[in-house]
PDB file of C-alpha atoms in Angstrom:
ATOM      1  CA  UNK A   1       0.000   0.000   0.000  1.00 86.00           C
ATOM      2  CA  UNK A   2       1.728   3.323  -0.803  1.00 92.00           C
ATOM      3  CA  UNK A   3       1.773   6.249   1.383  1.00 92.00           C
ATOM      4  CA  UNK A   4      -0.938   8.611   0.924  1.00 92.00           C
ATOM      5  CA  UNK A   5      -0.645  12.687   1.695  1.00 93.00           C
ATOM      6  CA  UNK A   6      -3.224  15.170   0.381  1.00 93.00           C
ATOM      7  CA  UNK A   7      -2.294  18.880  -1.237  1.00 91.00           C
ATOM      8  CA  UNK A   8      -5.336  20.355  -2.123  1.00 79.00           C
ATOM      9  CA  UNK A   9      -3.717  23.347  -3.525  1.00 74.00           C
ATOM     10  CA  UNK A  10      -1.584  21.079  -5.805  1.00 62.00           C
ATOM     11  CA  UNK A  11      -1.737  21.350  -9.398  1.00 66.00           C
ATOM     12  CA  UNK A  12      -3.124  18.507 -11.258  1.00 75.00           C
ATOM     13  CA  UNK A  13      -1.431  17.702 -14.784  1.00 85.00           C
ATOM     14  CA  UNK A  14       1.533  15.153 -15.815  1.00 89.00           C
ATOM     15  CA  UNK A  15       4.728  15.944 -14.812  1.00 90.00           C
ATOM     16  CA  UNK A  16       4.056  18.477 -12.295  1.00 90.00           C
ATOM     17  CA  UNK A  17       5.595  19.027  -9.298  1.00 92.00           C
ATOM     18  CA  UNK A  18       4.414  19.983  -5.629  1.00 91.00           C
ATOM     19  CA  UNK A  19       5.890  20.604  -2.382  1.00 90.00           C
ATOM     20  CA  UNK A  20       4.592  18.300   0.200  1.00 91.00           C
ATOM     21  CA  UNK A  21       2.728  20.780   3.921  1.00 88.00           C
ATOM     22  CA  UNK A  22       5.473  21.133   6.410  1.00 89.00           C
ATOM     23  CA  UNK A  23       4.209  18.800   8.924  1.00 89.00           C
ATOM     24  CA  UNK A  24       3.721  16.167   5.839  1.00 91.00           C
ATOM     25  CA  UNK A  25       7.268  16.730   4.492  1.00 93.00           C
ATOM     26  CA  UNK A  26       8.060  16.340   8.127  1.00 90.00           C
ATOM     27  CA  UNK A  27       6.495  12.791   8.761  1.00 90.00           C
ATOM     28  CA  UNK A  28       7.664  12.105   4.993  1.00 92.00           C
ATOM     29  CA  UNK A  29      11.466  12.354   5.870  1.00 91.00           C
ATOM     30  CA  UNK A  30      12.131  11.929   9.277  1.00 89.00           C
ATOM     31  CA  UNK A  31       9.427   9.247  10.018  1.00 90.00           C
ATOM     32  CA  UNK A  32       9.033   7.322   6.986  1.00 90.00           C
ATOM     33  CA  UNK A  33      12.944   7.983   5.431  1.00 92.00           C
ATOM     34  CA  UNK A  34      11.562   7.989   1.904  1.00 93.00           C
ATOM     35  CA  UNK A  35      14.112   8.409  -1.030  1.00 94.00           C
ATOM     36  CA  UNK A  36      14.334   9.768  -4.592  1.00 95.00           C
ATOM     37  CA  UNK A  37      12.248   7.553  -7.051  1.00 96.00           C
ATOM     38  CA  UNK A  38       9.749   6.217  -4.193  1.00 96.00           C
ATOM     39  CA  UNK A  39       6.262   6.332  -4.904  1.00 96.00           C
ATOM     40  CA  UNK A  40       3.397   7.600  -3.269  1.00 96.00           C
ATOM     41  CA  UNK A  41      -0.300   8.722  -3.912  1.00 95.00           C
ATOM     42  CA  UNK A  42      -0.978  12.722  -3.899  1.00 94.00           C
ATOM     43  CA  UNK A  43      -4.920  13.673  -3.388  1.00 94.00           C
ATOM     44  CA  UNK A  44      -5.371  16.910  -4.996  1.00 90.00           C
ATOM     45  CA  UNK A  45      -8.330  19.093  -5.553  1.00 85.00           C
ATOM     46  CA  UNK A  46      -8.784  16.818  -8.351  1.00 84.00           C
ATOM     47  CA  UNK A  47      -8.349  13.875  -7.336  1.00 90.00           C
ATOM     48  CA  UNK A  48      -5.605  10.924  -6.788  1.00 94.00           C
ATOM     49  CA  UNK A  49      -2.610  11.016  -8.394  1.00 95.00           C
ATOM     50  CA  UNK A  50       0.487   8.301  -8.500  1.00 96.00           C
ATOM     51  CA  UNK A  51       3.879  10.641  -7.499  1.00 96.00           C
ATOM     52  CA  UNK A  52       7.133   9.598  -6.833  1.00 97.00           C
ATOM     53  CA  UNK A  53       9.754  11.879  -4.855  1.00 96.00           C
ATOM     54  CA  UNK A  54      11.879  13.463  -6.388  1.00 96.00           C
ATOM     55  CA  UNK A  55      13.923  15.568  -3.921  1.00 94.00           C
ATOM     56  CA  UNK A  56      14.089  15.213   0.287  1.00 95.00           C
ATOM     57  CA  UNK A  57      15.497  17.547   2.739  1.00 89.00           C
ATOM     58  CA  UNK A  58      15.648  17.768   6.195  1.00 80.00           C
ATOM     59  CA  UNK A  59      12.593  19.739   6.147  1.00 81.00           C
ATOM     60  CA  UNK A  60      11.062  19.255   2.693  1.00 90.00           C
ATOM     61  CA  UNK A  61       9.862  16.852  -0.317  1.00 95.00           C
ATOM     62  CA  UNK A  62       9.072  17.555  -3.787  1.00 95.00           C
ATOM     63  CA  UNK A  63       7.144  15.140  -5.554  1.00 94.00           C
ATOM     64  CA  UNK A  64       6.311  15.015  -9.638  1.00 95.00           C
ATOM     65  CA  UNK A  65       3.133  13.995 -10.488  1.00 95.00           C
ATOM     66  CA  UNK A  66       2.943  10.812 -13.155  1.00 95.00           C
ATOM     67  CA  UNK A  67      -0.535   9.530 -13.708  1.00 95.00           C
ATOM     68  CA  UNK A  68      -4.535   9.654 -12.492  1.00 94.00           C
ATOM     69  CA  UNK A  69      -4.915   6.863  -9.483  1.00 95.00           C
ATOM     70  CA  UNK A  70      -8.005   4.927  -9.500  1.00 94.00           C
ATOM     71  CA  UNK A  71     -10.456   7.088  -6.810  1.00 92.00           C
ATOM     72  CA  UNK A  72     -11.750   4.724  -4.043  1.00 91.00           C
ATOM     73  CA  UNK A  73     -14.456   7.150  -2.488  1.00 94.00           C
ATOM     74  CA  UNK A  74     -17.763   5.706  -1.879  1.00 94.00           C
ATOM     75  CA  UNK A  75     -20.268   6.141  -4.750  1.00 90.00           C
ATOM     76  CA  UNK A  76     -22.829   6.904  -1.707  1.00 94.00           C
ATOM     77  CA  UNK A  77     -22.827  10.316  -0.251  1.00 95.00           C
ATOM     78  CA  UNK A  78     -24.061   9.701   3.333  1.00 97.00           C
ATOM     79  CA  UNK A  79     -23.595  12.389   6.197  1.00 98.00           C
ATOM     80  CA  UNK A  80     -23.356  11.218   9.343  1.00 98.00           C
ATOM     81  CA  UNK A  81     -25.025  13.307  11.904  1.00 98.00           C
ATOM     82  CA  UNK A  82     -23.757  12.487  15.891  1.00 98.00           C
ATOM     83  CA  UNK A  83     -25.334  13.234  18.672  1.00 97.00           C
ATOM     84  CA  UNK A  84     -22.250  14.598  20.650  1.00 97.00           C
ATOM     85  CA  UNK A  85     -20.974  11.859  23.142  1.00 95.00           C
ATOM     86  CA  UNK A  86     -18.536  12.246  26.595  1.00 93.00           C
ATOM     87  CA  UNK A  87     -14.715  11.328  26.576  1.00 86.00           C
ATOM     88  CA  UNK A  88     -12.900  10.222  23.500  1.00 93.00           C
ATOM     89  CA  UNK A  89     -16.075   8.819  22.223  1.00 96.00           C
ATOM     90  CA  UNK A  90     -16.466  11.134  19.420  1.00 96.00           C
ATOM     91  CA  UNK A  91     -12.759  11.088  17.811  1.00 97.00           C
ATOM     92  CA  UNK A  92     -13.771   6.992  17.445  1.00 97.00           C
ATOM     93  CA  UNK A  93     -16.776   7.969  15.663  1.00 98.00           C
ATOM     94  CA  UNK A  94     -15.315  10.819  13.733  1.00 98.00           C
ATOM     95  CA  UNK A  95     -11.923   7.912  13.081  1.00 98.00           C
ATOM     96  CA  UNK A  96     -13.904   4.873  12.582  1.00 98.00           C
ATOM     97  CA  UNK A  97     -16.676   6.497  10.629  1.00 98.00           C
ATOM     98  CA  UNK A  98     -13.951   8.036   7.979  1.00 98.00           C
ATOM     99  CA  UNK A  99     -12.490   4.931   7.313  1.00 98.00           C
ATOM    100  CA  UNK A 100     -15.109   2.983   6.421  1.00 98.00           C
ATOM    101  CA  UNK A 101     -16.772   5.786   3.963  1.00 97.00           C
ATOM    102  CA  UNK A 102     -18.419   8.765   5.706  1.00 98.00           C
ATOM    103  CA  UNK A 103     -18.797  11.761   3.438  1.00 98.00           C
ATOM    104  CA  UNK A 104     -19.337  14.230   5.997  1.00 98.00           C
ATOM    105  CA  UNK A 105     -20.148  14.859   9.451  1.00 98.00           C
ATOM    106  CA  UNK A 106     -22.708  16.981  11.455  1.00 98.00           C
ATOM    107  CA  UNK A 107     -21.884  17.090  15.116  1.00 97.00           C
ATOM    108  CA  UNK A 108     -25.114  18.241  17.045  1.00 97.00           C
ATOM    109  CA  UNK A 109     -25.551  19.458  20.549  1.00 97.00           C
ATOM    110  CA  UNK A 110     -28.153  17.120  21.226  1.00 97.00           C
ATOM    111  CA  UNK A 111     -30.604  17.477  24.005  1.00 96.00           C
ATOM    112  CA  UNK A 112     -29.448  14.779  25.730  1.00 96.00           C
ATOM    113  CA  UNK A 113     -25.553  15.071  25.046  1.00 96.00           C
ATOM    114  CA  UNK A 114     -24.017  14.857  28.548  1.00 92.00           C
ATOM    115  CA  UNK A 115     -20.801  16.961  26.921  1.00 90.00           C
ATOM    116  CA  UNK A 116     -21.544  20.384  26.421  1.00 89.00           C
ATOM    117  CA  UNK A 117     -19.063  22.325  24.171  1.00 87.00           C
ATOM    118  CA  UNK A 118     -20.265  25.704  24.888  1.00 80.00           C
ATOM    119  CA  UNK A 119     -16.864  27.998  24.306  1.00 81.00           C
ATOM    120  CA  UNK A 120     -14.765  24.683  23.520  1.00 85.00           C
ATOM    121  CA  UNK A 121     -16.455  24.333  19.897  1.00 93.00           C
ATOM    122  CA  UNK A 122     -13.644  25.942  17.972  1.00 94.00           C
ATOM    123  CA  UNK A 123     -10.417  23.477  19.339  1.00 94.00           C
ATOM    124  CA  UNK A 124     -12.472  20.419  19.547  1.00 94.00           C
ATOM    125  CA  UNK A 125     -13.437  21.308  15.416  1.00 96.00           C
ATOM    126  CA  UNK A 126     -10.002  21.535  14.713  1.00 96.00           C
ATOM    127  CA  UNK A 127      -9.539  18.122  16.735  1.00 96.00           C
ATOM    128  CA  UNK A 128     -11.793  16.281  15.265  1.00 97.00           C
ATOM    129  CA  UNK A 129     -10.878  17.487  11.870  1.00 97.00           C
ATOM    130  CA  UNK A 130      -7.574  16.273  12.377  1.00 96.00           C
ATOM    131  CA  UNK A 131      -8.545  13.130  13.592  1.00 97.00           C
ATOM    132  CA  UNK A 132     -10.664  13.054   9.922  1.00 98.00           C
ATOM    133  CA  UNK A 133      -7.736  13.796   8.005  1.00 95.00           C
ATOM    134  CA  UNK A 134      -5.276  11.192   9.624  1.00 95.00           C
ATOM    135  CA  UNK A 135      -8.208   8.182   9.251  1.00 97.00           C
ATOM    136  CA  UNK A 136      -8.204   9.527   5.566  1.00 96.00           C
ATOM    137  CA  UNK A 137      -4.914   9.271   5.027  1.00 93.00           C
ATOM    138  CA  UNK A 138      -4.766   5.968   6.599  1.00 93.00           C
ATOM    139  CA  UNK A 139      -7.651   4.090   4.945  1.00 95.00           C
ATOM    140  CA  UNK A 140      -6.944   5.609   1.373  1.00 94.00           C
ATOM    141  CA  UNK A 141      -9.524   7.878   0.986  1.00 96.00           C
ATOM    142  CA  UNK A 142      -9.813  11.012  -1.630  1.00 94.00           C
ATOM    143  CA  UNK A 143     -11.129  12.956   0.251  1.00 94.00           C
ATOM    144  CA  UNK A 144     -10.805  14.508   3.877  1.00 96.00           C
ATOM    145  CA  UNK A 145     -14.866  14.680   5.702  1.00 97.00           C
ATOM    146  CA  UNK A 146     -15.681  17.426   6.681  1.00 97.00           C
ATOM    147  CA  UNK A 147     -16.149  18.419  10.263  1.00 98.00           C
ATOM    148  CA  UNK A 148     -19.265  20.847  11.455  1.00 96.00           C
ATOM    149  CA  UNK A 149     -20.703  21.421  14.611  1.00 97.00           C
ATOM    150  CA  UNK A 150     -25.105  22.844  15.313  1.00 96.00           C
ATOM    151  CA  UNK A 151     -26.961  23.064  17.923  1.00 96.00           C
ATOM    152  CA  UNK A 152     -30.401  23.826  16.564  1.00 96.00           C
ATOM    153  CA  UNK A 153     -32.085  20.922  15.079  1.00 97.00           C
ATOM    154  CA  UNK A 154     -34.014  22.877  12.736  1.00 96.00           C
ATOM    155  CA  UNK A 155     -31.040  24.981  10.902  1.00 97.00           C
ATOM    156  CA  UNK A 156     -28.845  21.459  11.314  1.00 97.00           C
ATOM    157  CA  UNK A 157     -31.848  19.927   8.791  1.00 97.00           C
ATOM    158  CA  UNK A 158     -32.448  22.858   6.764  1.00 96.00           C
ATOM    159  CA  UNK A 159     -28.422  22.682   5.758  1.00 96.00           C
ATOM    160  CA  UNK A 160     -29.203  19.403   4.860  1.00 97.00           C
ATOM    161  CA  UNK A 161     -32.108  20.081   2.857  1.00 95.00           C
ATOM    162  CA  UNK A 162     -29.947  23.092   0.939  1.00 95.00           C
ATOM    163  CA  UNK A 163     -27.088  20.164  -0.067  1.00 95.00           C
ATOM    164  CA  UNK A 164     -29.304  17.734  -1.820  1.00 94.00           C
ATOM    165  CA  UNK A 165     -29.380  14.907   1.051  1.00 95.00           C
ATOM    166  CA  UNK A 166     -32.612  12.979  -0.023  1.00 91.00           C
ATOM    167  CA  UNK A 167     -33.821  11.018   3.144  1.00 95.00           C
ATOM    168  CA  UNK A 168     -32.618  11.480   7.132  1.00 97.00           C
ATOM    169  CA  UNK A 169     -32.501   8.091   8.323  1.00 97.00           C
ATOM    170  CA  UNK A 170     -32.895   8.184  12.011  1.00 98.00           C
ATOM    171  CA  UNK A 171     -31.499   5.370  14.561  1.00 97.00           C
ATOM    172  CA  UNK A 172     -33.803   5.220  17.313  1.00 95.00           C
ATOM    173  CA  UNK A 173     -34.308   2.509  19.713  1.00 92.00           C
ATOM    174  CA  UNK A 174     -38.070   3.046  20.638  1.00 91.00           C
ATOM    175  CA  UNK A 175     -38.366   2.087  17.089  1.00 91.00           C
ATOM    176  CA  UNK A 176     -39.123  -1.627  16.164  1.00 88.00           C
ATOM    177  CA  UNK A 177     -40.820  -2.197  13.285  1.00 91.00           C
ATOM    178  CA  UNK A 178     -39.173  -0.518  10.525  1.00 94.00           C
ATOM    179  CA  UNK A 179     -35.463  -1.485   9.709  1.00 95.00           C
ATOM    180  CA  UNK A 180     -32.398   0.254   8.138  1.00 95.00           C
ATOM    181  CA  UNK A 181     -32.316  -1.828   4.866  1.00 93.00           C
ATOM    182  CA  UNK A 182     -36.129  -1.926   4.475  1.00 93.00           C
ATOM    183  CA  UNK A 183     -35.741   2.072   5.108  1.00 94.00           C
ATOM    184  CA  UNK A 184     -33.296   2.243   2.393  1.00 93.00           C
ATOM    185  CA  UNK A 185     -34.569  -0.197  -0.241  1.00 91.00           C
ATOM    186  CA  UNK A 186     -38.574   1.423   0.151  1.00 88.00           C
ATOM    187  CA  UNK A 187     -37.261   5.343  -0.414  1.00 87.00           C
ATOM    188  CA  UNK A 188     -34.960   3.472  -3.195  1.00 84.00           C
ATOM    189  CA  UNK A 189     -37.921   1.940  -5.355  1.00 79.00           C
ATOM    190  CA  UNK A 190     -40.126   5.410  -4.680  1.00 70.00           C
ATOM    191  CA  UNK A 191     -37.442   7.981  -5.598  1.00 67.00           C
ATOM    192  CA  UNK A 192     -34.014   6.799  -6.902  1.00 52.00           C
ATOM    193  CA  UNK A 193     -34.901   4.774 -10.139  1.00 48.00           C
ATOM    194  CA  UNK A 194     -37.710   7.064 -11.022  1.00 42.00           C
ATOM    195  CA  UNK A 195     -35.835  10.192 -10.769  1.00 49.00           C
ATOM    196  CA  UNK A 196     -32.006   8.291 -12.383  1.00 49.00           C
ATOM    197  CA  UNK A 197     -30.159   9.667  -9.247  1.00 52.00           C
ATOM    198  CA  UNK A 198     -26.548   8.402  -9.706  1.00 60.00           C
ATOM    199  CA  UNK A 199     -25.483   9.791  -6.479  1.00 74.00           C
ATOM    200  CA  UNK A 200     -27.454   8.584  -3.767  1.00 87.00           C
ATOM    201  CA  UNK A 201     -27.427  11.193  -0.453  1.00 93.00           C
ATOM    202  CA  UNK A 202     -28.262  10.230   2.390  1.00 96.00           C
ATOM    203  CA  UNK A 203     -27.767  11.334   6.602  1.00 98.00           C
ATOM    204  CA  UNK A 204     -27.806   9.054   9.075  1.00 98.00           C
ATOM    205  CA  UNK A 205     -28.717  10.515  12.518  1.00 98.00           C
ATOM    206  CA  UNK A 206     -26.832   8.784  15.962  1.00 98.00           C
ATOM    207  CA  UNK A 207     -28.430  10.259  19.221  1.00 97.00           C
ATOM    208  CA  UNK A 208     -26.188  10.542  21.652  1.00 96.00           C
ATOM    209  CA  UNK A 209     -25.375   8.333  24.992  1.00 94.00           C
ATOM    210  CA  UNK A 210     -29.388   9.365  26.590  1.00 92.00           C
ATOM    211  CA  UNK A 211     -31.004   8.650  22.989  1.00 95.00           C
ATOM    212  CA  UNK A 212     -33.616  11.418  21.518  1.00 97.00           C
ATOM    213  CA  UNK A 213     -35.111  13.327  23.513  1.00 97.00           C
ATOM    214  CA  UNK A 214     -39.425  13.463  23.246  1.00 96.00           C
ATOM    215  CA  UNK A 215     -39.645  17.026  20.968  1.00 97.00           C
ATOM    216  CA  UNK A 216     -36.686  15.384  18.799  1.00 98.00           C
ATOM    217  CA  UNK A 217     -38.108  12.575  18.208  1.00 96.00           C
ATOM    218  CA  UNK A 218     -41.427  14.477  17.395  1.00 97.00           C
ATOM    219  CA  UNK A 219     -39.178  17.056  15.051  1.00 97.00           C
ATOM    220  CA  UNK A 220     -38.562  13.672  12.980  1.00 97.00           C
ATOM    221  CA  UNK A 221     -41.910  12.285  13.019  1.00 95.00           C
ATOM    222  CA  UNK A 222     -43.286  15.655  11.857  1.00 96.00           C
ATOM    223  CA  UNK A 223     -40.306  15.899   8.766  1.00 96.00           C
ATOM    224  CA  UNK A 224     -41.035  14.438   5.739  1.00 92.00           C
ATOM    225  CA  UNK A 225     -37.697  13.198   4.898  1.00 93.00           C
ATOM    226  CA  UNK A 226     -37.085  11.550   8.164  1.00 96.00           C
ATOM    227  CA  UNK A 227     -37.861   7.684   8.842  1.00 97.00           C
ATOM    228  CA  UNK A 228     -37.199   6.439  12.391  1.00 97.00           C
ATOM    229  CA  UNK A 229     -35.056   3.260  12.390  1.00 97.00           C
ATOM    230  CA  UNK A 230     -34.049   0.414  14.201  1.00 96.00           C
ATOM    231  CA  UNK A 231     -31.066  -2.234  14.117  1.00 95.00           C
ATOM    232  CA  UNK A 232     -32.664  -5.011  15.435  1.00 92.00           C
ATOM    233  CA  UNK A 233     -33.148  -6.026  19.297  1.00 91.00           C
ATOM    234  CA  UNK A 234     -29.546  -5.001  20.765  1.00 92.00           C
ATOM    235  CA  UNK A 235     -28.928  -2.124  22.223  1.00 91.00           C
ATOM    236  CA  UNK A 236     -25.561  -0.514  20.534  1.00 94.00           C
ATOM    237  CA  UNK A 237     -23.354   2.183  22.035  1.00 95.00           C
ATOM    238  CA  UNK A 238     -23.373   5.507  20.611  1.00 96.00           C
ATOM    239  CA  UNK A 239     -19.866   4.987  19.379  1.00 97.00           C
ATOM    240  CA  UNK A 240     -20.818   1.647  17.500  1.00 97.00           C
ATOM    241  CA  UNK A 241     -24.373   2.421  16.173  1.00 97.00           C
ATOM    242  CA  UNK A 242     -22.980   4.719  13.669  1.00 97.00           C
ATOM    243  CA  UNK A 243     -19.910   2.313  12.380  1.00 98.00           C
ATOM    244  CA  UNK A 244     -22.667  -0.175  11.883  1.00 97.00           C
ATOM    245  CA  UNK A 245     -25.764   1.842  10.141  1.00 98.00           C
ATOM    246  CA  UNK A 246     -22.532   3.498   7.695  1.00 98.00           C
ATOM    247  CA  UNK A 247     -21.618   0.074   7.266  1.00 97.00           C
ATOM    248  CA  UNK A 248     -24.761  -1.371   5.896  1.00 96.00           C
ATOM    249  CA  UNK A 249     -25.683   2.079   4.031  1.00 96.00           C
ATOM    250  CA  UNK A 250     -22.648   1.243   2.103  1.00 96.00           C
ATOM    251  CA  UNK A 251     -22.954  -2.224   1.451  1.00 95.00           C
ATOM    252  CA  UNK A 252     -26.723  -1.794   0.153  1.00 93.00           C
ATOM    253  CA  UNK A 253     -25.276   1.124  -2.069  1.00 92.00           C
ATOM    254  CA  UNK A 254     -22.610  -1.535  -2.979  1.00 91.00           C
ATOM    255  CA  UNK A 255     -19.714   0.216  -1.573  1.00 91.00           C
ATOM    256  CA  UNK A 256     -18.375  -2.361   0.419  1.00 89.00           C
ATOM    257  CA  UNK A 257     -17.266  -4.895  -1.730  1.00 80.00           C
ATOM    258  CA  UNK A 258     -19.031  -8.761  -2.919  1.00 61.00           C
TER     259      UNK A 258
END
């Protein structure tokens, strides 16, 4: 697997060459000791390209660009929207959720979130964003999630609405009848092959550790695009109910492989 670094201000044509971000140049030379002639994979603003380096210093790397390398984002644009969880929970979610295909991520201050962030929002963003850009880098992404935070409900879904995202798929354990894949597969036959959406956009909403509060929970029943969901009879952590739903989002949208 060849190292990955992105330089979104990096021209993208043959032959061109770019100056790897301090701290990457950084990690580039003194961590990983690459040489002249090693290859590696540069993400620009235009996607994935194969490099190889072509000078190190102490405290730089210059790479030349060579060819377009094969993209392996998700088809599926899903947004996942967390319910902001206590401890180190969320830079799991935010790691964990990147790697296996997350487009974005909404990070509401849920009624029932334990944490609040009040005048902390700013250096946990930039946090969590770096947490999102290292899980990129590691699982091979081509592109770095975004990282937002809201704390009205209302604005969080009417951003949502303005970016396309078709449905709000909502885990909720009070729910029992209706099921993620049954959730996906019914809006599916109703709107996707009708309409020849290529795309599919979707948010997935995690409460956090206390679950939705009542006038949440009555904010989706009363939204159109919302649909209430359930993973079956366990019970899953905060930090693992997202992982999952992503998971099988994915897989139905035939982004996981098989």
């Amino acid at each position: 697997m060849l190292p990955r670094v992105f330089v979104p201000h990096a021209g993208a044509q043959r032959h061109h060459e770019i100056q790897l971000g301090e701290a990457d140049a950084h990690h580039f030379a003194r961590v990983l000791r690459v040489k002249p002639a090693e290859q590696l994979v540069v993400v620009t603003l235009h996607g994935p390209w194969l490099a190889e380096i072509v000078q190190v210093s102490k405290d730089a790397v210059t790479a030349r660009l060579l060819e377009q390398y094969p993209s392996s984002e998700p088809a599926a644009h899903i947004v996942m929207v967390q319910g902001v969880a206590k401890g180190d929970k969320m830079e799991t979610i935010v790691q964990k959720c990147t790697e296996v295909g997350a487009h974005s991520f909404v990070l509401y201050q849920a009624e029932r979130s334990v944490v609040k962030l009040d005048g902390k929002v700013e250096n946990k963003l930039a946090r969590w964003q770096k947490v999102a850009r290292e899980a990129a880098m590691q699982s091979q992404r081509d592109a770095i999630p975004a990282v937002r935070y809201e704390t009205r409900l209302s604005q969080l879904c009417e951003g949502l609405f303005a970016a396309g995202i078709e449905q709000f798929i909502v885990l909720d354990e009070a729910e029992r009848a209706v099921g993620l894949v049954n959730a996906l597969a019914h809006f599916d036959a109703s709107h996707r092959v009708s309409e020849g959406t290529t795309r599919p956009k979707r948010a997935i909403f995690i409460g956090p550790e206390g679950g939705w509060s009542d006038a949440e929970r009555a904010y989706f029943e009363a939204c159109e695009a919302a649909v209430l969901v359930t993973l079956g009879p366990r019970i899953l952590r905060t930090e693992t109910a997202g992982v999952a739903a992503l998971a099988i989002a994915l897989a139905h949208f035939g982004d996981m492989g098989g």
